[in-house]
Amino acid sequence: MLGFFRDGTAVALILFHALMHIAAADEEVVLTDHFLVQLHEGTDEDAHQLALEHGFRSARKVPFGEGLYHLYPQDIPKTQRKRSLRRHLTQDQRVKNVFPQEGFGRQKRGYRDISNLDVNMSDPLFTKQWYLINTGQADGTPGLDLNVAEAWSMGYTGKGVTIAIMDDGIDYLHPDLALNYNAEASFDFSSNDPYPYPRYTDDWFNSHGTRCAGEVSAVSNNNICGVGVAYNSKVAGIRMLDQPFMTDIIEASSISHMPQIIDIYSASWGPTDDGKTVDGPRELTLQAMADGVNKGRGGKGSIYVWASGDGGSYDDCNCDGYASSMWTISINSAINDGRTALYDESCSSTLASTFSNGRKRNPEAGVATTDLYGNCTLRHSGTSAAAPEAAGVFALALEANPDLTWRDLQHLTVLTSKRNKLHDEVHQWRRNGVGLEFNHLFGYGVLDAGGMVKLAREWKAVPERFHCVAGSMQEIHKIQSGNKLMLTITTDACQGKDNFVRYLEHVQAVITVNASRRGDLNINMTSPMGTKSILLSRRPRDDDTKVGFDKWPFMTTHTWGEDPRGTWLLEVGFQGESPQNGVLKEWTLMLHGTQSAPYIDQVVRDYQSKLAMSKKEELEEELDEAVERSLKSLLSKSN
Ligand SMILES: *[C@@H]1O[C@H](CO)[C@@H](O)[C@H](O)[C@H]1NC(C)=O
Ligand SMILES: *[C@@H]1O[C@H](CO)[C@@H](O)[C@H](O)[C@H]1NC(C)=O
Ligand SMILES: *[C@@H]1O[C@H](CO)[C@@H](O)[C@H](O)[C@H]1NC(C)=O
Ligand SMILES: *[C@@H]1O[C@H](CO)[C@@H](O)[C@H](O)[C@H]1NC(C)=O
Ligand SMILES: [Ca+2]
Ligand SMILES: [Ca+2]
């Protein structure tokens, strides 16, 4: 039976009916050589053995039921070559059920035929906006884009959604922005007035906010500059970066400005990216963020989108308390051929990526958008340019489903972001314990607007969130070069208590550690399901010898969806030329997530309550479709 359906056997049977329905495919359905197989009993090793015997590469346990395994083939998925594969599996004594997998994934969620796109915009820069529709312009890789055309073709353009750009102001007189400018929701916290117009300097230094605004909300089809990702959304300017020093009050005021009108806040700033800073939001700003996610948007939560940072391989965005916050969606960037940009920072808290400039000499490989004083530019850059693109995609999702909470949007990001052709030379793409593919730099991949709005339309709010302190280690532990410290916490994830966390969202490791050279410290954490998160990489420029990390909440998104029960391993060591030593004083493991399964469980519950109201057959069909969708959204990750 399907273990996690706490509602019992009947439900499990219904689900199986649904699964069989998918399996009982008609002629037109393409079957792949991926199989969902249920075993009578046995360990992961037995499943692996079974997979090998039938010519598969291996078997991976999947989380939506007892004894269910995904058997996957040796090479890149193709359509099923041997019909007999299924028969052999069905006949195997160890196997209880076999669910062949339809070949829908590549069509629906993969690359699309660019010539099928029918987007006709009069804006002169539109064809230079490869991040919207990448046809290979500027030496880019065709199809490597935000897939906005699909969302637009479904009618989602950001209507009714307001995005605030927290930056150095917005040229709201710009003819490509004026129409979409939300003056009522705008403010200038740098000079305390309602007009966030950028301060003039000879070098146009304060062009950042205007460029970001155009990426989100530039008006379409008006013969001016380009087109925003959410070209019918409203954009608000929150000027807050243009004064000699930042203060907690300015940050907090900006982040909490009009949370019932502003839906999404986009931030392309943070602590200095010098590779030696460890800093984050102060007291008021933390409180403002907490209030935002709990009370903003009528309680559904303000959406905070954050650029992961421009510190390059010398920095680690987990040392940036804004980007690494659970309440922000931290966005990294890929360049137009899928490589990392040289300024990209990597860290385990990044959720996904969009696009920006870098490496390419081609003058049109930058980000085309609006610029100061009515101009346009082809050269917006950095992870600064990446965050607003994400804000635009989220605006499309919020239009598709205004009920989405801040957490729903993170789940949607995890499920629909794509590896596409992203390529990180340093860190491999890996799969976590529930099969979600991620990368240490790109997160779960590049945002896919079409995929996101499709899933958003049908989305049911995820179950309630719980918080469990899985364990805390407060003793003194010495660390030395060449002799890394290994600690474990074994946890039941508060099972049996009200705050049991069974399906993870974010995980935080609160760590106090000092070192003779902080930058040489290197911390990894491995979950019970075997997913290793790099919590801290070497930062060669960080020569701190005193402060270390004081109760610093390192965050990982890489264990999303996993079962946190079991033993967590923390490894702390040094990398670098000279021998170092240090002392770890605390490791507290905090789990955040849900008790009941997101996605499928809800579908079944909804179905049950509806069933009580009759119209059985119709509903059964609905359920089939709903379960199919849920499974597809999860399993398509394995394509
Ligand atoms: C695009 O729109 C313009 C102006 O509306 C029109 O003249 C042109 O024929 C259109 N092109 C296509 C390919 O539809
Ligand atoms: C910006 O626009 C102004 C006025 O339209 C124009 O005079 C100027 O040359 C433009 N500057 C750049 C750098 O394109
Ligand atoms: C780290 O902290 C310990 C205990 O508080 C202290 O004895 C040690 O000198 C510190 N080491 C460094 C490198 O600051
Ligand atoms: C952490 O993981 C990285 C990448 O796998 C590895 O290079 C490094 O040595 C590990 N560090 C520790 C302290 O285990
Ligand atoms: Ca335009
Ligand atoms: Ca940084």
mmCIF file of C-alpha atoms in Angstrom, residues 287-449:
data_model
loop_
_atom_site.group_PDB
_atom_site.id
_atom_site.type_symbol
_atom_site.label_atom_id
_atom_site.label_comp_id
_atom_site.label_asym_id
_atom_site.label_seq_id
_atom_site.Cartn_x
_atom_site.Cartn_y
_atom_site.Cartn_z
ATOM 1 C CA GLN A 287 11.390 41.433 11.428
ATOM 2 C CA ALA A 288 10.149 43.201 8.298
ATOM 3 C CA MET A 289 10.859 40.122 6.191
ATOM 4 C CA ALA A 290 9.143 37.835 8.681
ATOM 5 C CA ASP A 291 6.130 40.134 8.684
ATOM 6 C CA GLY A 292 6.205 40.267 4.906
ATOM 7 C CA VAL A 293 6.023 36.517 4.394
ATOM 8 C CA ASN A 294 3.423 36.108 7.135
ATOM 9 C CA LYS A 295 1.173 39.086 6.531
ATOM 10 C CA GLY A 296 1.952 40.538 3.107
ATOM 11 C CA ARG A 297 -0.436 39.933 0.192
ATOM 12 C CA GLY A 298 -3.337 39.333 2.525
ATOM 13 C CA GLY A 299 -1.431 36.654 4.419
ATOM 14 C CA LYS A 300 -0.182 34.760 1.390
ATOM 15 C CA GLY A 301 3.192 36.357 1.866
ATOM 16 C CA SER A 302 5.302 38.947 0.104
ATOM 17 C CA ILE A 303 7.618 37.506 -2.508
ATOM 18 C CA TYR A 304 11.249 38.554 -2.050
ATOM 19 C CA VAL A 305 13.488 37.877 -5.011
ATOM 20 C CA TRP A 306 17.195 38.249 -4.388
ATOM 21 C CA ALA A 307 20.257 38.330 -6.630
ATOM 22 C CA SER A 308 22.630 35.701 -5.299
ATOM 23 C CA GLY A 309 25.663 37.977 -5.585
ATOM 24 C CA ASP A 310 28.469 39.068 -7.908
ATOM 25 C CA GLY A 311 31.450 37.885 -5.875
ATOM 26 C CA GLY A 312 32.450 35.139 -8.295
ATOM 27 C CA SER A 313 34.179 31.949 -7.243
ATOM 28 C CA TYR A 314 35.905 33.842 -4.426
ATOM 29 C CA ASP A 315 32.665 34.404 -2.592
ATOM 30 C CA ASP A 316 29.986 32.107 -1.192
ATOM 31 C CA CYS A 317 26.405 33.371 -1.155
ATOM 32 C CA ASN A 318 25.688 31.434 2.040
ATOM 33 C CA CYS A 319 27.740 34.190 3.738
ATOM 34 C CA ASP A 320 25.129 36.679 2.500
ATOM 35 C CA GLY A 321 22.255 36.558 4.938
ATOM 36 C CA TYR A 322 19.788 38.104 2.452
ATOM 37 C CA ALA A 323 20.422 35.657 -0.351
ATOM 38 C CA SER A 324 20.582 32.718 2.073
ATOM 39 C CA SER A 325 17.361 33.592 3.883
ATOM 40 C CA MET A 326 14.504 31.091 3.623
ATOM 41 C CA TRP A 327 12.184 34.011 2.989
ATOM 42 C CA THR A 328 13.934 35.134 -0.162
ATOM 43 C CA ILE A 329 14.132 33.338 -3.467
ATOM 44 C CA SER A 330 17.756 33.629 -4.388
ATOM 45 C CA ILE A 331 18.500 33.731 -8.106
ATOM 46 C CA ASN A 332 21.787 33.111 -9.888
ATOM 47 C CA SER A 333 22.590 33.637 -13.563
ATOM 48 C CA ALA A 334 23.618 31.717 -16.621
ATOM 49 C CA ILE A 335 25.000 33.305 -19.781
ATOM 50 C CA ASN A 336 23.395 32.870 -23.191
ATOM 51 C CA ASP A 337 25.132 29.569 -23.970
ATOM 52 C CA GLY A 338 24.358 28.028 -20.581
ATOM 53 C CA ARG A 339 27.714 28.527 -18.934
ATOM 54 C CA THR A 340 28.217 30.171 -15.571
ATOM 55 C CA ALA A 341 29.146 33.839 -15.526
ATOM 56 C CA LEU A 342 32.507 34.638 -13.989
ATOM 57 C CA TYR A 343 30.868 36.800 -11.326
ATOM 58 C CA ASP A 344 28.490 34.000 -10.235
ATOM 59 C CA GLU A 345 28.742 32.908 -6.639
ATOM 60 C CA SER A 346 27.750 29.409 -5.724
ATOM 61 C CA CYS A 347 26.000 28.236 -2.580
ATOM 62 C CA SER A 348 23.454 25.739 -1.352
ATOM 63 C CA SER A 349 20.769 28.347 -0.691
ATOM 64 C CA THR A 350 20.293 29.433 -4.321
ATOM 65 C CA LEU A 351 16.942 28.197 -5.554
ATOM 66 C CA ALA A 352 17.143 28.744 -9.314
ATOM 67 C CA SER A 353 18.650 30.817 -12.105
ATOM 68 C CA THR A 354 17.805 33.171 -14.926
ATOM 69 C CA PHE A 355 20.086 34.882 -17.446
ATOM 70 C CA SER A 356 22.647 37.595 -17.642
ATOM 71 C CA ASN A 357 25.770 38.678 -19.477
ATOM 72 C CA GLY A 358 29.294 37.416 -19.274
ATOM 73 C CA ARG A 359 32.314 35.874 -20.998
ATOM 74 C CA LYS A 360 30.938 36.467 -24.480
ATOM 75 C CA ARG A 361 32.546 39.333 -26.395
ATOM 76 C CA ASN A 362 29.477 39.674 -28.563
ATOM 77 C CA PRO A 363 28.101 43.142 -27.742
ATOM 78 C CA GLU A 364 24.566 41.784 -27.855
ATOM 79 C CA ALA A 365 25.135 39.006 -25.314
ATOM 80 C CA GLY A 366 24.193 41.351 -22.472
ATOM 81 C CA VAL A 367 20.723 42.030 -21.161
ATOM 82 C CA ALA A 368 18.704 44.388 -23.360
ATOM 83 C CA THR A 369 16.372 46.666 -21.416
ATOM 84 C CA THR A 370 15.400 50.283 -20.704
ATOM 85 C CA ASP A 371 17.992 52.801 -19.608
ATOM 86 C CA LEU A 372 18.063 56.239 -18.020
ATOM 87 C CA TYR A 373 16.527 59.288 -19.676
ATOM 88 C CA GLY A 374 14.443 57.461 -22.203
ATOM 89 C CA ASN A 375 17.314 55.419 -23.603
ATOM 90 C CA CYS A 376 17.669 51.712 -24.136
ATOM 91 C CA THR A 377 20.684 49.501 -23.449
ATOM 92 C CA LEU A 378 22.006 46.131 -24.541
ATOM 93 C CA ARG A 379 24.395 45.926 -21.641
ATOM 94 C CA HIS A 380 22.629 45.381 -18.359
ATOM 95 C CA SER A 381 24.688 42.856 -16.407
ATOM 96 C CA GLY A 382 25.468 40.787 -13.342
ATOM 97 C CA THR A 383 23.178 38.762 -11.106
ATOM 98 C CA SER A 384 21.537 42.166 -10.756
ATOM 99 C CA ALA A 385 19.981 41.548 -14.128
ATOM 100 C CA ALA A 386 18.981 38.012 -13.200
ATOM 101 C CA ALA A 387 16.761 38.747 -10.189
ATOM 102 C CA PRO A 388 14.261 41.024 -12.032
ATOM 103 C CA GLU A 389 13.790 38.405 -14.733
ATOM 104 C CA ALA A 390 12.738 36.012 -11.981
ATOM 105 C CA ALA A 391 10.451 38.652 -10.498
ATOM 106 C CA GLY A 392 8.818 38.917 -13.920
ATOM 107 C CA VAL A 393 8.322 35.168 -14.205
ATOM 108 C CA PHE A 394 6.814 35.073 -10.709
ATOM 109 C CA ALA A 395 4.438 37.866 -11.738
ATOM 110 C CA LEU A 396 3.199 35.638 -14.563
ATOM 111 C CA ALA A 397 2.678 32.806 -12.081
ATOM 112 C CA LEU A 398 0.799 35.067 -9.666
ATOM 113 C CA GLU A 399 -1.486 36.190 -12.461
ATOM 114 C CA ALA A 400 -2.122 32.546 -13.336
ATOM 115 C CA ASN A 401 -2.951 31.832 -9.710
ATOM 116 C CA PRO A 402 -3.250 34.781 -7.316
ATOM 117 C CA ASP A 403 -3.724 32.396 -4.378
ATOM 118 C CA LEU A 404 -0.131 31.208 -4.457
ATOM 119 C CA THR A 405 1.672 31.679 -1.166
ATOM 120 C CA TRP A 406 5.354 32.548 -0.837
ATOM 121 C CA ARG A 407 6.040 28.861 -0.257
ATOM 122 C CA ASP A 408 3.926 27.701 -3.191
ATOM 123 C CA LEU A 409 6.094 29.853 -5.406
ATOM 124 C CA GLN A 410 9.238 28.205 -4.043
ATOM 125 C CA HIS A 411 7.750 24.738 -4.627
ATOM 126 C CA LEU A 412 6.784 25.736 -8.159
ATOM 127 C CA THR A 413 10.312 27.001 -8.738
ATOM 128 C CA VAL A 414 11.825 23.743 -7.518
ATOM 129 C CA LEU A 415 9.491 21.620 -9.638
ATOM 130 C CA THR A 416 9.503 23.535 -12.901
ATOM 131 C CA SER A 417 13.006 24.978 -13.182
ATOM 132 C CA LYS A 418 15.069 23.176 -15.781
ATOM 133 C CA ARG A 419 18.604 22.019 -16.205
ATOM 134 C CA ASN A 420 18.109 22.811 -19.912
ATOM 135 C CA LYS A 421 21.632 23.315 -21.258
ATOM 136 C CA LEU A 422 23.121 24.858 -18.168
ATOM 137 C CA HIS A 423 26.710 23.891 -17.677
ATOM 138 C CA ASP A 424 28.804 24.308 -14.558
ATOM 139 C CA GLU A 425 32.422 23.303 -14.974
ATOM 140 C CA VAL A 426 33.022 23.019 -11.251
ATOM 141 C CA HIS A 427 29.988 21.367 -9.730
ATOM 142 C CA GLN A 428 28.169 18.370 -11.137
ATOM 143 C CA TRP A 429 24.428 18.259 -11.497
ATOM 144 C CA ARG A 430 23.142 15.858 -8.870
ATOM 145 C CA ARG A 431 19.827 14.423 -7.765
ATOM 146 C CA ASN A 432 18.621 14.640 -4.222
ATOM 147 C CA GLY A 433 16.938 11.850 -2.275
ATOM 148 C CA VAL A 434 13.595 12.334 -4.015
ATOM 149 C CA GLY A 435 15.061 12.658 -7.486
ATOM 150 C CA LEU A 436 15.067 16.430 -7.893
ATOM 151 C CA GLU A 437 17.988 17.559 -9.996
ATOM 152 C CA PHE A 438 20.080 20.437 -8.692
ATOM 153 C CA ASN A 439 23.407 22.139 -9.051
ATOM 154 C CA HIS A 440 25.420 23.958 -6.392
ATOM 155 C CA LEU A 441 25.607 27.117 -8.509
ATOM 156 C CA PHE A 442 22.381 27.143 -10.537
ATOM 157 C CA GLY A 443 20.062 25.687 -7.899
ATOM 158 C CA TYR A 444 17.239 23.714 -9.505
ATOM 159 C CA GLY A 445 18.002 25.173 -12.927
ATOM 160 C CA VAL A 446 16.677 27.924 -15.087
ATOM 161 C CA LEU A 447 13.145 29.254 -14.594
ATOM 162 C CA ASP A 448 10.594 28.090 -17.134
ATOM 163 C CA ALA A 449 7.716 30.569 -17.296
#
